[in-house]
Tab-separated table of C-alpha atoms and ligand atoms in Angstrom:
chain	number	residue	atom	x	y	z
T	130	UNK	CA	24.294	-8.898	6.888
T	131	UNK	CA	21.053	-7.998	5.142
T	132	UNK	CA	20.099	-4.946	3.105
T	133	UNK	CA	18.046	-3.685	6.063
T	134	UNK	CA	20.364	-4.596	8.925
T	135	UNK	CA	20.165	-1.697	11.388
T	136	UNK	CA	17.256	-0.110	9.473
T	137	UNK	CA	13.885	0.677	10.999
T	138	UNK	CA	10.493	1.323	9.534
T	139	UNK	CA	6.774	1.685	9.970
T	140	UNK	CA	4.216	-0.391	8.047
T	141	UNK	CA	0.615	0.752	7.483
T	142	UNK	CA	-1.890	-1.639	5.888
T	143	UNK	CA	-1.542	-5.250	6.993
T	144	UNK	CA	-5.043	-6.697	7.320
T	145	UNK	CA	-4.077	-10.388	7.066
T	146	UNK	CA	-1.520	-12.736	5.503
T	147	UNK	CA	-2.857	-11.992	1.996
T	148	UNK	CA	-2.146	-8.264	2.327
T	149	UNK	CA	0.457	-6.795	-0.005
T	150	UNK	CA	1.957	-5.023	3.013
T	151	UNK	CA	2.567	-8.463	4.543
T	152	UNK	CA	4.352	-9.730	1.400
T	153	UNK	CA	6.654	-6.683	1.522
T	154	UNK	CA	7.112	-7.034	5.295
T	155	UNK	CA	8.291	-10.630	4.902
T	156	UNK	CA	11.010	-9.503	2.500
T	157	UNK	CA	12.024	-6.572	4.717
T	158	UNK	CA	12.281	-8.934	7.673
T	159	UNK	CA	14.423	-11.383	5.718
T	160	UNK	CA	16.829	-8.507	5.070
T	161	UNK	CA	17.027	-7.616	8.757
T	162	UNK	CA	14.583	-4.685	9.116
T	163	UNK	CA	13.105	-3.790	12.504
T	164	UNK	CA	9.510	-2.655	12.173
T	165	UNK	CA	6.446	-1.191	13.821
T	166	UNK	CA	2.944	-1.971	12.509
T	167	UNK	CA	-0.496	-0.415	12.552
T	168	UNK	CA	-3.842	-2.140	12.213
T	169	UNK	CA	-7.384	-0.886	11.783
T	170	UNK	CA	-8.945	-0.077	15.172
T	171	UNK	CA	-11.297	-2.805	16.404
T	172	UNK	CA	-14.932	-1.739	16.655
T	173	UNK	CA	-15.476	-3.901	19.734
T	174	UNK	CA	-12.430	-3.673	22.050
T	175	UNK	CA	-13.682	-6.813	23.819
T	176	UNK	CA	-13.162	-8.749	20.560
T	177	UNK	CA	-9.955	-7.340	19.011
T	178	UNK	CA	-10.022	-9.315	15.756
T	179	UNK	CA	-7.985	-6.870	13.684
T	180	UNK	CA	-5.297	-6.586	16.327
T	181	UNK	CA	-5.143	-10.379	16.783
T	182	UNK	CA	-4.727	-11.034	13.079
T	183	UNK	CA	-1.861	-8.565	12.739
T	184	UNK	CA	-0.278	-9.509	16.083
T	185	UNK	CA	-0.215	-13.200	15.118
T	186	UNK	CA	1.712	-12.323	11.950
T	187	UNK	CA	4.166	-9.709	13.144
T	188	UNK	CA	4.997	-10.746	16.710
T	189	UNK	CA	7.116	-13.681	15.486
T	190	UNK	CA	9.104	-11.118	13.447
T	191	UNK	CA	9.962	-9.236	16.643
T	192	UNK	CA	7.609	-6.299	15.969
T	193	UNK	CA	8.688	-3.233	17.921
T	194	UNK	CA	5.226	-1.676	17.854
T	195	UNK	CA	1.692	-2.916	17.116
T	196	UNK	CA	-0.875	-0.174	17.418
T	197	UNK	CA	-4.271	0.833	15.998
T	198	UNK	CA	-4.525	3.596	13.418
T	199	UNK	CA	-7.460	5.007	11.500
T	200	UNK	CA	-5.839	7.283	8.937
T	201	UNK	CA	-8.963	9.435	8.878
T	202	UNK	CA	-8.017	10.602	12.375
T	203	UNK	CA	-5.166	13.106	12.710
T	204	UNK	CA	-4.753	12.213	16.374
T	205	UNK	CA	-4.225	8.540	15.459
T	206	UNK	CA	-1.464	9.352	12.974
T	207	UNK	CA	0.204	11.731	15.455
T	208	UNK	CA	0.105	9.078	18.170
T	209	UNK	CA	1.515	6.370	15.869
T	210	UNK	CA	4.506	8.498	14.887
T	211	UNK	CA	5.106	9.459	18.527
T	212	UNK	CA	4.994	5.781	19.524
T	213	UNK	CA	7.265	4.846	16.627
T	214	UNK	CA	9.797	7.462	17.726
T	215	UNK	CA	9.771	6.049	21.253
T	216	UNK	CA	9.933	2.393	20.131
T	217	UNK	CA	12.283	2.687	17.159
T	218	UNK	CA	13.975	6.111	17.220
T	219	UNK	CA	14.651	7.559	13.747
T	220	UNK	CA	13.022	5.731	10.834
T	221	UNK	CA	14.498	4.656	7.501
T	222	UNK	CA	11.301	3.739	5.686
T	223	UNK	CA	7.516	3.953	5.744
T	224	UNK	CA	5.197	1.658	3.817
T	225	UNK	CA	1.732	3.007	2.950
T	226	UNK	CA	-0.458	0.151	1.730
T	227	UNK	CA	-3.928	1.501	2.375
T	228	UNK	CA	-7.019	2.020	0.281
T	229	UNK	CA	-10.760	2.069	0.857
T	230	UNK	CA	-13.975	3.048	-0.912
T	231	UNK	CA	-17.509	2.415	0.386
T	232	UNK	CA	-18.756	-0.668	-1.441
T	233	UNK	CA	-21.853	0.963	-3.032
T	234	UNK	CA	-19.744	3.805	-4.388
T	235	UNK	CA	-17.051	1.402	-5.602
T	236	UNK	CA	-19.481	-0.915	-7.378
T	237	UNK	CA	-21.614	1.776	-8.980
T	238	UNK	CA	-20.970	4.037	-11.956
T	239	UNK	CA	-18.347	6.674	-11.268
T	240	UNK	CA	-20.971	9.330	-12.086
T	241	UNK	CA	-23.177	7.917	-9.320
T	242	UNK	CA	-20.497	8.092	-6.605
T	243	UNK	CA	-21.881	10.004	-3.629
T	244	UNK	CA	-20.099	13.121	-2.390
T	245	UNK	CA	-19.527	11.459	0.989
T	246	UNK	CA	-18.191	8.280	-0.621
T	247	UNK	CA	-15.882	10.259	-2.876
T	248	UNK	CA	-14.490	12.254	0.042
T	249	UNK	CA	-14.019	9.177	2.206
T	250	UNK	CA	-12.300	7.244	-0.606
T	251	UNK	CA	-9.951	10.150	-1.340
T	252	UNK	CA	-9.328	10.741	2.353
T	253	UNK	CA	-8.333	7.149	3.162
T	254	UNK	CA	-6.688	6.226	-0.141
T	255	UNK	CA	-4.914	9.491	-1.029
T	256	UNK	CA	-4.830	12.115	1.722
T	257	UNK	CA	-3.465	9.477	4.113
T	258	UNK	CA	-0.210	9.358	2.110
T	259	UNK	CA	0.154	13.124	2.434
T	260	UNK	CA	-0.636	13.018	6.172
T	261	UNK	CA	1.782	10.149	6.781
T	262	UNK	CA	4.517	11.785	4.696
T	263	UNK	CA	4.222	15.017	6.697
T	264	UNK	CA	4.953	13.117	9.925
T	265	UNK	CA	7.527	10.834	8.308
T	266	UNK	CA	9.507	13.828	7.053
T	267	UNK	CA	10.163	14.825	10.670
T	268	UNK	CA	11.526	11.432	11.720
T	269	UNK	CA	13.060	9.881	8.597
T	270	UNK	CA	16.837	9.545	8.532
T	271	UNK	CA	18.668	10.921	5.460
T	272	UNK	CA	18.206	8.461	2.601
T	273	UNK	CA	14.765	7.575	3.988
T	274	UNK	CA	12.184	6.056	1.685
T	275	UNK	CA	8.387	6.103	1.494
T	276	UNK	CA	6.443	3.644	-0.662
T	277	UNK	CA	2.772	3.546	-1.614
T	278	UNK	CA	0.749	0.947	-3.515
T	279	UNK	CA	-1.131	1.772	-6.674
T	280	UNK	CA	-2.820	0.111	-9.656
T	281	UNK	CA	-2.995	0.554	-13.434
T	282	UNK	CA	-6.609	1.713	-13.003
T	283	UNK	CA	-5.133	5.087	-12.048
T	284	UNK	CA	-3.545	5.446	-15.504
T	285	UNK	CA	-6.085	3.754	-17.784
T	286	UNK	CA	-9.741	2.867	-17.465
T	287	UNK	CA	-10.078	-0.575	-15.895
T	288	UNK	CA	-13.790	-1.484	-15.884
T	289	UNK	CA	-14.930	-2.262	-12.340
T	290	UNK	CA	-12.114	-0.289	-10.701
T	291	UNK	CA	-14.308	2.805	-10.918
T	292	UNK	CA	-13.843	5.432	-8.208
T	293	UNK	CA	-10.708	3.710	-6.916
T	294	UNK	CA	-9.110	4.423	-10.306
T	295	UNK	CA	-9.769	8.122	-9.748
T	296	UNK	CA	-8.156	7.799	-6.302
T	297	UNK	CA	-5.098	6.043	-7.723
T	298	UNK	CA	-4.659	8.774	-10.367
T	299	UNK	CA	-4.624	11.340	-7.565
T	300	UNK	CA	-2.277	9.166	-5.495
T	301	UNK	CA	0.197	8.855	-8.373
T	302	UNK	CA	0.176	12.600	-8.897
T	303	UNK	CA	0.555	13.192	-5.172
T	304	UNK	CA	3.603	10.965	-4.901
T	305	UNK	CA	5.401	12.979	-7.586
T	306	UNK	CA	4.785	16.251	-5.725
T	307	UNK	CA	5.933	14.657	-2.477
T	308	UNK	CA	9.051	13.312	-4.221
T	309	UNK	CA	9.764	16.845	-5.489
T	310	UNK	CA	9.385	18.304	-1.995
T	311	UNK	CA	11.335	15.626	-0.102
T	312	UNK	CA	14.144	15.184	-2.615
T	313	UNK	CA	16.174	18.164	-1.344
T	314	UNK	CA	16.316	16.590	2.147
T	315	UNK	CA	17.414	13.256	0.659
T	316	UNK	CA	14.135	11.407	1.135
T	317	UNK	CA	12.392	9.419	-1.583
T	318	UNK	CA	8.740	8.728	-2.404
T	319	UNK	CA	7.743	6.013	-4.876
T	320	UNK	CA	4.787	3.898	-5.936
T	321	UNK	CA	4.518	0.226	-6.755
T	322	UNK	CA	1.801	-0.600	-9.268
T	323	UNK	CA	0.898	-4.226	-8.599
T	324	UNK	CA	-0.909	-6.651	-10.877
T	325	UNK	CA	-4.069	-8.211	-9.410
T	326	UNK	CA	-3.591	-10.260	-6.228
T	327	UNK	CA	-6.398	-11.820	-4.198
T	328	UNK	CA	-6.677	-9.831	-0.956
T	329	UNK	CA	-9.464	-8.531	1.292
T	330	UNK	CA	-9.563	-5.221	-0.590
T	331	UNK	CA	-9.399	-6.634	-4.105
T	332	UNK	CA	-12.319	-8.969	-3.411
T	333	UNK	CA	-14.485	-5.831	-3.265
T	334	UNK	CA	-13.436	-4.706	-6.748
T	335	UNK	CA	-15.914	-5.618	-9.486
T	336	UNK	CA	-14.578	-7.714	-12.411
T	337	UNK	CA	-11.543	-8.704	-10.291
T	338	UNK	CA	-11.732	-12.338	-11.415
T	339	UNK	CA	-11.900	-11.154	-15.018
T	340	UNK	CA	-8.634	-9.279	-14.497
T	341	UNK	CA	-7.000	-12.347	-12.959
T	342	UNK	CA	-7.873	-14.299	-16.149
T	343	UNK	CA	-6.939	-11.454	-18.478
T	344	UNK	CA	-3.329	-11.087	-17.330
T	345	UNK	CA	-2.210	-14.601	-18.408
T	346	UNK	CA	-3.790	-13.889	-21.818
T	347	UNK	CA	-2.541	-10.328	-22.315
T	348	UNK	CA	0.643	-9.798	-20.330
T	349	UNK	CA	4.031	-10.193	-22.079
T	350	UNK	CA	4.960	-12.796	-19.469
T	351	UNK	CA	1.597	-14.602	-20.004
T	352	UNK	CA	0.882	-14.973	-16.321
T	353	UNK	CA	-0.195	-13.225	-13.156
T	354	UNK	CA	2.343	-11.981	-10.644
T	355	UNK	CA	2.847	-13.482	-7.196
T	356	UNK	CA	2.670	-11.707	-3.863
T	357	UNK	CA	6.316	-12.622	-3.396
T	358	UNK	CA	7.279	-10.754	-6.576
T	359	UNK	CA	5.442	-7.669	-5.357
T	360	UNK	CA	7.130	-8.124	-1.964
T	361	UNK	CA	10.600	-8.243	-3.519
T	362	UNK	CA	10.149	-5.075	-5.564
T	363	UNK	CA	8.560	-3.281	-2.610
T	364	UNK	CA	11.575	-4.171	-0.506
T	365	UNK	CA	13.910	-2.962	-3.282
T	366	UNK	CA	12.151	0.418	-3.563
T	367	UNK	CA	12.423	0.927	0.198
T	368	UNK	CA	16.093	-0.090	0.213
T	369	UNK	CA	19.315	1.735	-0.600
T	370	UNK	CA	19.470	-0.274	-3.856
T	371	UNK	CA	16.916	2.289	-5.083
T	372	UNK	CA	18.810	5.290	-3.649
T	373	UNK	CA	18.566	7.163	-6.959
T	374	UNK	CA	14.882	6.395	-7.590
T	375	UNK	CA	12.120	8.809	-6.585
T	376	UNK	CA	8.801	10.007	-7.978
T	377	UNK	CA	8.626	6.685	-9.819
T	378	UNK	CA	5.831	4.170	-10.264
T	379	UNK	CA	7.269	0.707	-10.806
T	380	UNK	CA	4.881	-1.808	-12.377
T	381	UNK	CA	5.046	-5.347	-11.038
T	382	UNK	CA	2.446	-6.756	-13.392
T	383	UNK	CA	4.233	-9.203	-15.733
T	384	UNK	CA	4.361	-6.328	-18.232
T	385	UNK	CA	0.571	-6.008	-18.654
T	386	UNK	CA	0.694	-2.192	-18.658
T	387	UNK	CA	2.690	-1.962	-21.917
T	388	UNK	CA	0.080	-3.780	-24.021
T	389	UNK	CA	-2.371	-1.840	-26.155
T	390	UNK	CA	-4.029	-4.864	-27.777
T	391	UNK	CA	-4.085	-8.625	-27.089
T	392	UNK	CA	-1.198	-10.743	-28.432
T	393	UNK	CA	-1.986	-13.030	-31.380
T	394	UNK	CA	-2.064	-16.127	-29.158
T	395	UNK	CA	-4.515	-14.645	-26.646
T	396	UNK	CA	-7.551	-16.821	-25.973
T	397	UNK	CA	-10.120	-14.240	-24.945
K	109	0WD	O1	-4.754	-6.699	-6.485
K	109	0WD	C1	-4.503	-6.065	-5.476
K	109	0WD	N1	-4.766	-6.568	-4.286
K	109	0WD	C2	-3.887	-4.711	-5.602
K	109	0WD	C3	-3.847	-3.853	-4.518
K	109	0WD	C4	-3.336	-4.324	-6.914
K	109	0WD	C5	-2.708	-3.034	-6.917
K	109	0WD	C6	-2.705	-2.216	-5.822
K	109	0WD	N2	-3.273	-2.614	-4.643
K	109	0WD	C7	-3.219	-1.696	-3.504
K	109	0WD	C8	-4.519	-1.351	-2.843
K	109	0WD	O2	-5.283	-0.405	-3.582
K	109	0WD	C9	-4.013	-0.766	-1.538
K	109	0WD	O3	-3.573	0.571	-1.744
K	109	0WD	O4	-2.439	-2.234	-2.486
K	109	0WD	C10	-2.799	-1.640	-1.248
K	109	0WD	C11	-3.032	-2.733	-0.240
K	109	0WD	O5	-4.154	-3.485	-0.608
K	109	0WD	P1	-4.324	-5.062	-0.369
K	109	0WD	O6	-3.123	-5.607	0.277
K	109	0WD	O7	-4.827	-5.625	-1.634
K	109	0WD	O8	-5.585	-5.102	0.615
K	109	0WD	P2	-5.785	-5.341	2.188
K	109	0WD	O9	-5.064	-6.547	2.650
K	109	0WD	O10	-7.281	-5.318	2.413
K	109	0WD	O11	-5.124	-4.042	2.854
K	109	0WD	C12	-5.634	-2.749	2.723
K	109	0WD	C13	-5.775	-2.183	4.098
K	109	0WD	C14	-7.042	-2.434	4.877
K	109	0WD	O12	-7.510	-3.613	4.939
K	109	0WD	P3	-9.141	-3.824	5.140
K	109	0WD	O13	-9.413	-4.895	4.131
K	109	0WD	O14	-9.262	-4.224	6.548
K	109	0WD	O15	-9.857	-2.535	4.791
K	109	0WD	O16	-5.890	-0.793	4.159
K	109	0WD	C15	-6.126	-0.495	5.518
K	109	0WD	C16	-6.646	-1.742	6.165
K	109	0WD	O17	-5.677	-2.382	6.940
K	109	0WD	N3	-7.104	0.541	5.738
K	109	0WD	C17	-6.918	1.493	6.650
K	109	0WD	N4	-5.889	1.737	7.481
K	109	0WD	C18	-6.016	2.781	8.313
K	109	0WD	N5	-7.095	3.580	8.336
K	109	0WD	C19	-8.080	2.276	6.609
K	109	0WD	C20	-8.135	3.376	7.503
K	109	0WD	N6	-9.189	4.191	7.575
K	109	0WD	N7	-8.935	1.764	5.684
K	109	0WD	C21	-8.318	0.699	5.152
C-alpha cells in the first residue's frame, strides 16, 4: 500500500521527460496515485507533437485523462476540471508546474520588458495558479493539496532570471494568500523552490549554465540537486505526510538559498 493508494490528482506542466512535473509524477505513481494530465495544445492538430510526447510518458502509468490546456483560456481550464471530475471523481491533489515568459522579454533588462510580455508572463506563470485553485477548491476532497513550482529568483536577484523572478515573487505571495483562504476548508497550498535542473523552460533562462556551475561551489552540500530529489519532495508536499504544512516554500536546492557568501573552499 502506497502513500497515494486510492488518491487522485491532476498534473499541469509535463512537456517532456525532463519536466519537473514528470519527476514528481513518477514518484506519485510509485506511491499508487491515479492521475489526469494536461499538455499544451498543439498548433497543428494534424501533427500533435505535444500530445504525443505527454501520451508516450503517461499512458504506461495508466493515465485517466490526457487533454490539452492553455491556462490563458478560461474555457480550457473549465473543461479540464469538468473532464477530471468525470474521469476521476473528487481530487486529492493538483500539481501546477507551469511558467512562461516571451524570450525577448526574458532575456532583456527587466526595465525593458514590454507591457504585453509582462502581462503574458504574469498570466501564465502566476494567474494560472489562482485560476486552477479556484476550480480545484470545488472538487478537492478534504485534506486536498495544491503544489506549485518556484525558484530562488523570486526571493533574491538572480542575474538572468529577470522578469521570471518578478513572476516568482508574485507566485510565492499568491500561494500564501491561497493557503490562508483554503486552510479553513482543510486544503493546503505550497511551493517547491527547486535548484537548477536542465529542462525545456530552463534552457531559455540566461546564465543558466552559470547557475549549474555555481551550486556545486556555493551550496552547503557542494552539488546540484537531481530531478529525483525534487520529485520526492514534491510527492511529500502533495501527500498526507505534509498534512500540517501550508503556505510554505520548501527549497530543494542542496541548501544554496541559505548562503550569503561563497564558502572558503569555493573555486569561483
Ligand atoms: O531549473 C528549473 N528547471 C526550475 C524550474 C527551477 C525552479 C523552478 N522551476 C519551475 C519553472 O519556473 C516552472 O514553474 O518549475 C516549473 C516547471 O518547469 P520545468 O519543468 O523546468 O519546464 P518545462 O518542462 O518546460 O515545463 C513547463 C511547462 C511548459 O513547457 P513548455 O516548455 O512547452 O513551455 O509549462 C507549461 C508547458 O507544458 N506551459 C503551459 N501550460 C499551459 N498553458 C503554458 C500555457 N499557456 N505555457 C507553458
